[in-house]
XYZ file of C-alpha atoms in Angstrom:
388
model
C 0.065 -0.057 0.007
C 2.890 2.356 0.623
C 5.022 1.559 -2.434
C 5.043 3.238 -5.914
C 5.829 -0.050 -7.570
C 5.133 -3.781 -6.944
C 6.356 -6.391 -8.911
C 6.322 -10.198 -9.610
C 9.197 -12.286 -10.857
C 7.945 -13.941 -13.755
C 5.100 -13.059 -16.261
C 2.807 -15.828 -15.140
C 3.325 -14.960 -11.455
C 2.750 -11.334 -12.001
C -0.493 -12.042 -13.944
C -1.692 -14.319 -11.244
C -1.087 -11.974 -8.516
C -2.948 -9.424 -10.529
C -6.007 -11.805 -10.819
C -5.693 -13.237 -7.349
C -3.956 -12.061 -4.232
C -3.763 -8.344 -5.364
C -6.926 -8.227 -7.390
C -8.382 -5.474 -5.572
C -5.173 -3.560 -5.173
C -4.710 -3.707 -8.964
C -7.995 -2.394 -9.578
C -7.446 0.602 -7.397
C -3.971 1.312 -8.536
C -3.867 0.076 -12.340
C -0.230 -0.276 -13.491
C 1.378 -0.273 -10.027
C 1.933 -4.095 -10.103
C 4.420 -4.804 -12.795
C 6.912 -7.783 -13.967
C 10.618 -8.223 -13.472
C 11.333 -11.685 -14.456
C 14.108 -13.113 -12.424
C 17.776 -13.761 -13.955
C 20.912 -15.566 -13.153
C 24.534 -14.337 -13.536
C 26.381 -16.121 -16.295
C 29.766 -15.062 -14.674
C 28.884 -17.709 -11.972
C 26.655 -20.161 -13.826
C 28.586 -20.441 -16.924
C 31.976 -18.868 -16.619
C 32.509 -20.117 -13.071
C 30.494 -23.540 -13.288
C 31.284 -24.583 -16.497
C 34.893 -23.780 -17.704
C 34.900 -26.232 -20.752
C 31.804 -24.856 -22.190
C 32.879 -21.131 -21.548
C 36.159 -21.863 -23.395
C 34.268 -23.580 -26.216
C 32.194 -20.512 -26.664
C 34.891 -18.041 -26.441
C 36.953 -19.956 -29.111
C 33.877 -19.594 -31.414
C 32.305 -16.353 -30.646
C 34.752 -14.400 -28.516
C 34.178 -13.394 -24.829
C 31.513 -10.457 -25.083
C 28.809 -12.915 -23.668
C 30.613 -12.697 -20.446
C 29.693 -9.023 -19.987
C 26.552 -9.135 -22.368
C 24.731 -12.539 -22.405
C 22.765 -11.499 -25.349
C 25.931 -12.174 -27.364
C 25.266 -15.846 -26.785
C 23.016 -15.651 -29.829
C 25.941 -15.694 -32.011
C 26.334 -19.315 -31.156
C 23.129 -20.003 -32.487
C 24.208 -20.819 -36.086
C 26.716 -23.341 -34.804
C 23.935 -25.711 -33.817
C 24.290 -26.784 -37.460
C 27.813 -27.277 -37.350
C 28.908 -30.975 -36.857
C 32.341 -30.359 -35.383
C 30.988 -27.866 -32.934
C 28.266 -30.093 -31.830
C 30.676 -32.974 -31.177
C 32.710 -30.565 -29.077
C 29.631 -29.420 -27.173
C 28.941 -32.948 -26.487
C 32.636 -33.798 -25.342
C 32.410 -30.897 -22.900
C 29.068 -32.236 -21.377
C 30.520 -35.757 -21.119
C 33.480 -34.532 -19.253
C 31.275 -32.744 -16.879
C 29.230 -35.931 -16.421
C 32.298 -37.896 -15.772
C 33.444 -35.368 -12.952
C 29.936 -35.708 -11.329
C 30.100 -39.497 -11.464
C 33.354 -39.397 -9.701
C 31.753 -37.296 -7.058
C 28.862 -39.676 -6.791
C 31.139 -42.882 -6.542
C 33.212 -41.033 -3.806
C 30.261 -39.760 -1.797
C 27.713 -42.406 -2.242
C 29.666 -45.562 -3.568
C 27.126 -45.718 -6.387
C 28.586 -46.172 -9.866
C 26.937 -44.080 -12.607
C 27.640 -44.313 -16.333
C 28.407 -40.784 -17.784
C 27.027 -41.988 -21.198
C 23.606 -42.433 -19.397
C 20.861 -39.746 -19.596
C 21.498 -37.777 -16.705
C 17.914 -36.732 -15.272
C 18.269 -34.044 -12.507
C 16.040 -32.469 -9.999
C 17.725 -30.019 -7.443
C 15.641 -27.539 -5.525
C 14.078 -27.207 -2.342
C 12.116 -30.139 -1.269
C 8.472 -29.198 -1.203
C 5.284 -30.726 -1.988
C 4.388 -28.253 -4.677
C 7.957 -28.839 -6.606
C 6.572 -32.446 -6.922
C 9.644 -34.495 -6.268
C 6.980 -37.122 -5.463
C 5.854 -36.926 -8.902
C 9.322 -37.699 -9.888
C 10.000 -40.614 -7.875
C 6.635 -42.341 -8.636
C 7.508 -42.087 -12.223
C 10.778 -43.530 -11.502
C 9.181 -46.482 -9.624
C 6.858 -46.998 -12.633
C 9.924 -46.991 -14.996
C 11.703 -49.609 -12.751
C 8.621 -51.563 -13.045
C 8.347 -51.451 -16.568
C 12.093 -52.200 -17.206
C 11.526 -55.442 -14.968
C 8.578 -56.375 -16.859
C 9.861 -55.777 -20.535
C 13.834 -56.214 -20.415
C 13.681 -56.945 -24.209
C 12.562 -53.253 -24.929
C 15.203 -50.703 -25.971
C 15.199 -48.777 -22.628
C 17.559 -45.818 -22.545
C 20.018 -46.087 -19.637
C 19.062 -43.157 -17.279
C 20.404 -41.751 -13.902
C 17.735 -40.132 -11.756
C 19.551 -37.658 -9.686
C 17.941 -35.608 -6.689
C 19.317 -33.149 -4.401
C 17.654 -30.585 -2.036
C 16.839 -29.618 1.653
C 13.495 -29.433 3.421
C 12.486 -27.059 6.357
C 13.257 -28.747 9.566
C 9.731 -29.312 10.497
C 8.430 -30.245 7.138
C 7.296 -33.780 7.901
C 5.930 -34.783 4.311
C 8.908 -33.166 2.540
C 11.292 -35.270 4.906
C 9.199 -38.323 4.095
C 9.744 -37.606 0.365
C 13.670 -37.546 0.882
C 13.488 -40.657 2.685
C 11.518 -42.299 -0.079
C 13.776 -41.188 -2.626
C 16.560 -42.828 -0.685
C 14.703 -46.082 -0.119
C 13.998 -46.369 -3.631
C 17.362 -45.759 -4.719
C 18.523 -48.457 -2.448
C 16.481 -51.107 -4.090
C 16.993 -50.050 -7.669
C 20.604 -49.769 -7.480
C 20.840 -53.210 -5.659
C 18.677 -54.983 -8.353
C 20.497 -56.612 -11.063
C 17.438 -57.137 -13.226
C 17.834 -53.336 -14.286
C 21.612 -53.619 -14.722
C 22.922 -50.191 -15.628
C 19.420 -49.231 -17.167
C 18.440 -47.182 -14.127
C 20.283 -45.587 -11.198
C 18.866 -43.502 -8.514
C 20.914 -40.912 -6.307
C 20.151 -38.486 -3.836
C 23.048 -36.281 -3.233
C 23.009 -35.046 0.522
C 24.070 -31.613 1.864
C 22.916 -29.864 -1.264
C 24.411 -26.347 -1.363
C 25.749 -23.978 -4.172
C 29.204 -25.570 -4.668
C 27.298 -29.034 -5.462
C 25.115 -27.148 -7.788
C 28.016 -25.775 -9.699
C 29.102 -29.449 -10.491
C 25.486 -30.771 -11.108
C 24.203 -28.035 -13.284
C 26.757 -28.384 -16.166
C 26.387 -32.216 -16.044
C 22.556 -32.398 -16.441
C 20.999 -33.664 -19.588
C 17.310 -33.143 -18.385
C 16.228 -30.319 -16.288
C 13.215 -31.242 -14.017
C 10.931 -28.121 -13.591
C 7.772 -29.976 -12.747
C 5.800 -27.724 -10.087
C 1.976 -27.697 -9.969
C 1.176 -24.875 -12.463
C 0.524 -21.580 -10.741
C 2.667 -22.282 -7.731
C 6.117 -21.445 -8.688
C 7.037 -17.746 -8.621
C 9.633 -17.959 -11.186
C 12.523 -20.352 -10.671
C 16.177 -19.893 -11.360
C 17.297 -23.480 -11.614
C 15.478 -23.847 -14.653
C 17.504 -21.052 -16.182
C 20.750 -22.331 -14.970
C 20.293 -25.611 -16.447
C 19.107 -24.474 -19.874
C 22.051 -22.007 -20.118
C 24.267 -25.031 -19.563
C 22.716 -27.019 -22.319
C 20.144 -29.075 -20.758
C 16.681 -29.706 -21.880
C 13.792 -28.798 -19.673
C 10.869 -31.161 -18.945
C 8.392 -28.942 -17.101
C 4.912 -27.586 -16.635
C 3.743 -24.229 -17.857
C 4.670 -22.693 -14.379
C 6.860 -19.846 -13.562
C 9.636 -18.747 -15.797
C 9.079 -22.193 -17.682
C 6.633 -19.982 -19.865
C 9.115 -17.392 -20.760
C 11.800 -20.102 -21.358
C 9.619 -21.802 -23.747
C 9.257 -18.569 -25.556
C 12.772 -17.801 -26.068
C 14.359 -21.273 -26.616
C 11.255 -22.424 -28.758
C 8.672 -24.867 -28.065
C 10.479 -27.482 -30.096
C 13.426 -27.348 -27.639
C 11.726 -27.908 -24.325
C 9.191 -30.586 -23.385
C 5.947 -29.401 -21.669
C 3.440 -31.558 -19.870
C 0.636 -31.238 -17.476
C -2.307 -29.086 -16.400
C -2.156 -25.293 -16.904
C -2.644 -22.802 -13.962
C -5.982 -22.257 -15.196
C -6.833 -26.008 -15.379
C -5.463 -26.291 -11.892
C -7.657 -23.927 -10.636
C -10.742 -25.382 -12.194
C -9.922 -28.931 -11.128
C -9.715 -27.448 -7.266
C -12.709 -25.384 -7.751
C -14.825 -28.434 -9.083
C -13.385 -31.072 -6.784
C -10.209 -33.369 -7.458
C -10.891 -37.016 -7.183
C -7.581 -38.633 -7.225
C -8.821 -42.029 -6.232
C -10.479 -42.236 -9.611
C -7.427 -41.364 -11.692
C -5.137 -43.834 -9.600
C -7.919 -46.734 -10.072
C -7.756 -45.830 -14.069
C -3.988 -45.869 -14.247
C -2.281 -49.333 -13.517
C 1.255 -47.895 -13.635
C 0.363 -45.187 -11.099
C -1.655 -47.467 -8.884
C 1.012 -50.205 -8.797
C 3.739 -47.731 -7.860
C 1.552 -46.268 -5.053
C 0.648 -49.586 -3.663
C 4.162 -50.939 -3.608
C 5.025 -47.629 -1.529
C 2.152 -48.182 0.802
C 2.944 -51.807 1.357
C 6.649 -51.021 2.437
C 8.154 -52.661 -0.670
C 10.822 -49.961 -0.732
C 11.014 -50.034 3.097
C 10.761 -53.561 4.625
C 12.082 -52.627 7.974
C 9.275 -50.522 8.395
C 6.344 -51.268 6.124
C 4.036 -48.455 7.404
C 6.654 -45.725 6.947
C 4.769 -44.156 3.890
C 1.094 -44.793 4.944
C 0.404 -41.280 5.475
C 2.256 -40.090 2.312
C 0.177 -42.428 0.167
C -3.197 -41.651 1.899
C -2.575 -37.816 1.118
C -2.271 -38.749 -2.532
C -5.227 -41.201 -2.611
C -7.549 -38.602 -0.645
C -6.709 -35.286 -1.318
C -3.649 -34.826 -3.627
C -3.737 -30.965 -3.433
C -0.651 -30.648 -5.533
C -2.098 -32.658 -8.318
C 0.471 -35.379 -8.655
C -2.201 -37.853 -9.899
C -3.585 -35.528 -12.375
C -0.442 -34.962 -14.206
C 1.220 -38.484 -13.700
C 0.039 -39.872 -17.266
C 1.116 -36.569 -18.930
C 4.619 -36.719 -17.028
C 5.025 -40.392 -18.066
C 4.491 -39.626 -21.828
C 6.777 -36.822 -21.700
C 9.488 -38.758 -20.098
C 9.036 -41.382 -22.935
C 9.335 -38.512 -25.445
C 12.764 -37.668 -23.737
C 13.871 -41.142 -24.411
C 13.152 -40.857 -28.102
C 14.892 -37.487 -28.073
C 17.845 -38.933 -26.571
C 18.133 -41.810 -29.138
C 19.017 -39.108 -31.723
C 22.020 -37.762 -30.418
C 22.544 -35.193 -33.171
C 19.078 -33.842 -32.517
C 19.561 -33.804 -28.781
C 22.777 -31.754 -29.044
C 21.097 -29.311 -31.325
C 18.430 -28.612 -28.795
C 20.995 -28.209 -25.893
C 23.153 -25.849 -27.888
C 19.952 -23.760 -28.935
C 19.050 -23.817 -25.160
C 22.420 -22.163 -24.401
C 22.411 -19.764 -27.297
C 18.933 -18.400 -26.767
C 19.250 -17.968 -22.923
C 20.983 -14.483 -22.806
C 17.494 -12.732 -21.896
C 17.665 -14.480 -18.649
C 20.951 -12.973 -17.397
C 20.485 -10.931 -14.177
C 21.934 -7.844 -15.685
C 18.785 -7.493 -17.697
C 16.667 -7.984 -14.682
C 18.825 -5.329 -12.743
C 18.623 -3.014 -15.539
C 14.804 -3.254 -15.851
C 14.745 -2.385 -11.924
C 17.160 0.607 -12.476
C 15.074 2.017 -15.488
C 11.580 1.240 -14.656
C 11.589 0.916 -10.572
C 14.454 2.895 -9.066
C 14.823 5.527 -11.609
C 18.725 5.486 -11.359
C 21.397 5.667 -14.071
C 23.337 2.422 -14.927
C 25.811 0.913 -17.205
C 24.457 -1.435 -20.081
C 27.117 -3.797 -19.607
C 28.753 -5.458 -16.489
C 31.875 -3.826 -15.651
């Protein structure tokens, strides 16, 4: 009420704030609520975290992108260059090998750097839906065991993140991921086709190793609940392909990298609102989705926690009876999107082209642009166009 300017941090977030929480304020003071989409600094998340990719880009387009991220677009034509695509892939492979060495040292889990590295690192929260990810992982595990003859793409499912100290459901999800990892990684039936890893003690230093190594960036929050996200920007800048809902800055990332270079699934924010208003019946969805039902039944029965078979009864009951974050509503769409990822990964040339175009088109998401917008439109202060 006392401010001359109020801003959201992504286009979707700002629009939702105008329509919901601040609807009356927006009507009283039209124009006061505005948008300033978050950004990330390429000095840390490209130059600092990914030395190999930085040097490769410098050799091809010069170093101007380090002070003006918009110059990354100069790399876009190189997506058609076979030699550059191979060099881009070699950098990614080296980053994955470094991460594999860290996983082996910390977790005693062997991971293959040639596998598809599918990564979700962020605060553990029900709306960010790590539960959706691990349930799909269980369903994939079941499918590999049931159909070993199929051409499964080797995949490493990597999780990391911290939960609030008293957030019981979030802590239960962390424990479930670790329990699933224990069973999957010890099962010779899936060989090296699937590995599950939860890296503990997540921090920025660990993120600087994980982000450059990711092939898939998991941005799967319930639509309408993520203000913006910046992890999505960091991954795309480093050439990972986003699998995500139309939530937060995913909407704008799709606009910039092109809808053919991102994999979108799930309900929209409006559809989420409609489902909640009209009544969500997760039990009906589960009953009609054998893969989801089997995954939930196994978790509830203690298949992944034989020493404490009732460990996840409360977690499963919440999904069956309320499912506020619409895990069940988006499960089938998420499963299909993941199988599309498998198909894309089979064509390495196309995958590398997609990754390179993500990197080349992410310049707009620099925090330099965000700060410049604040300076010009909110603070009304002079500034330099480039980083000094």
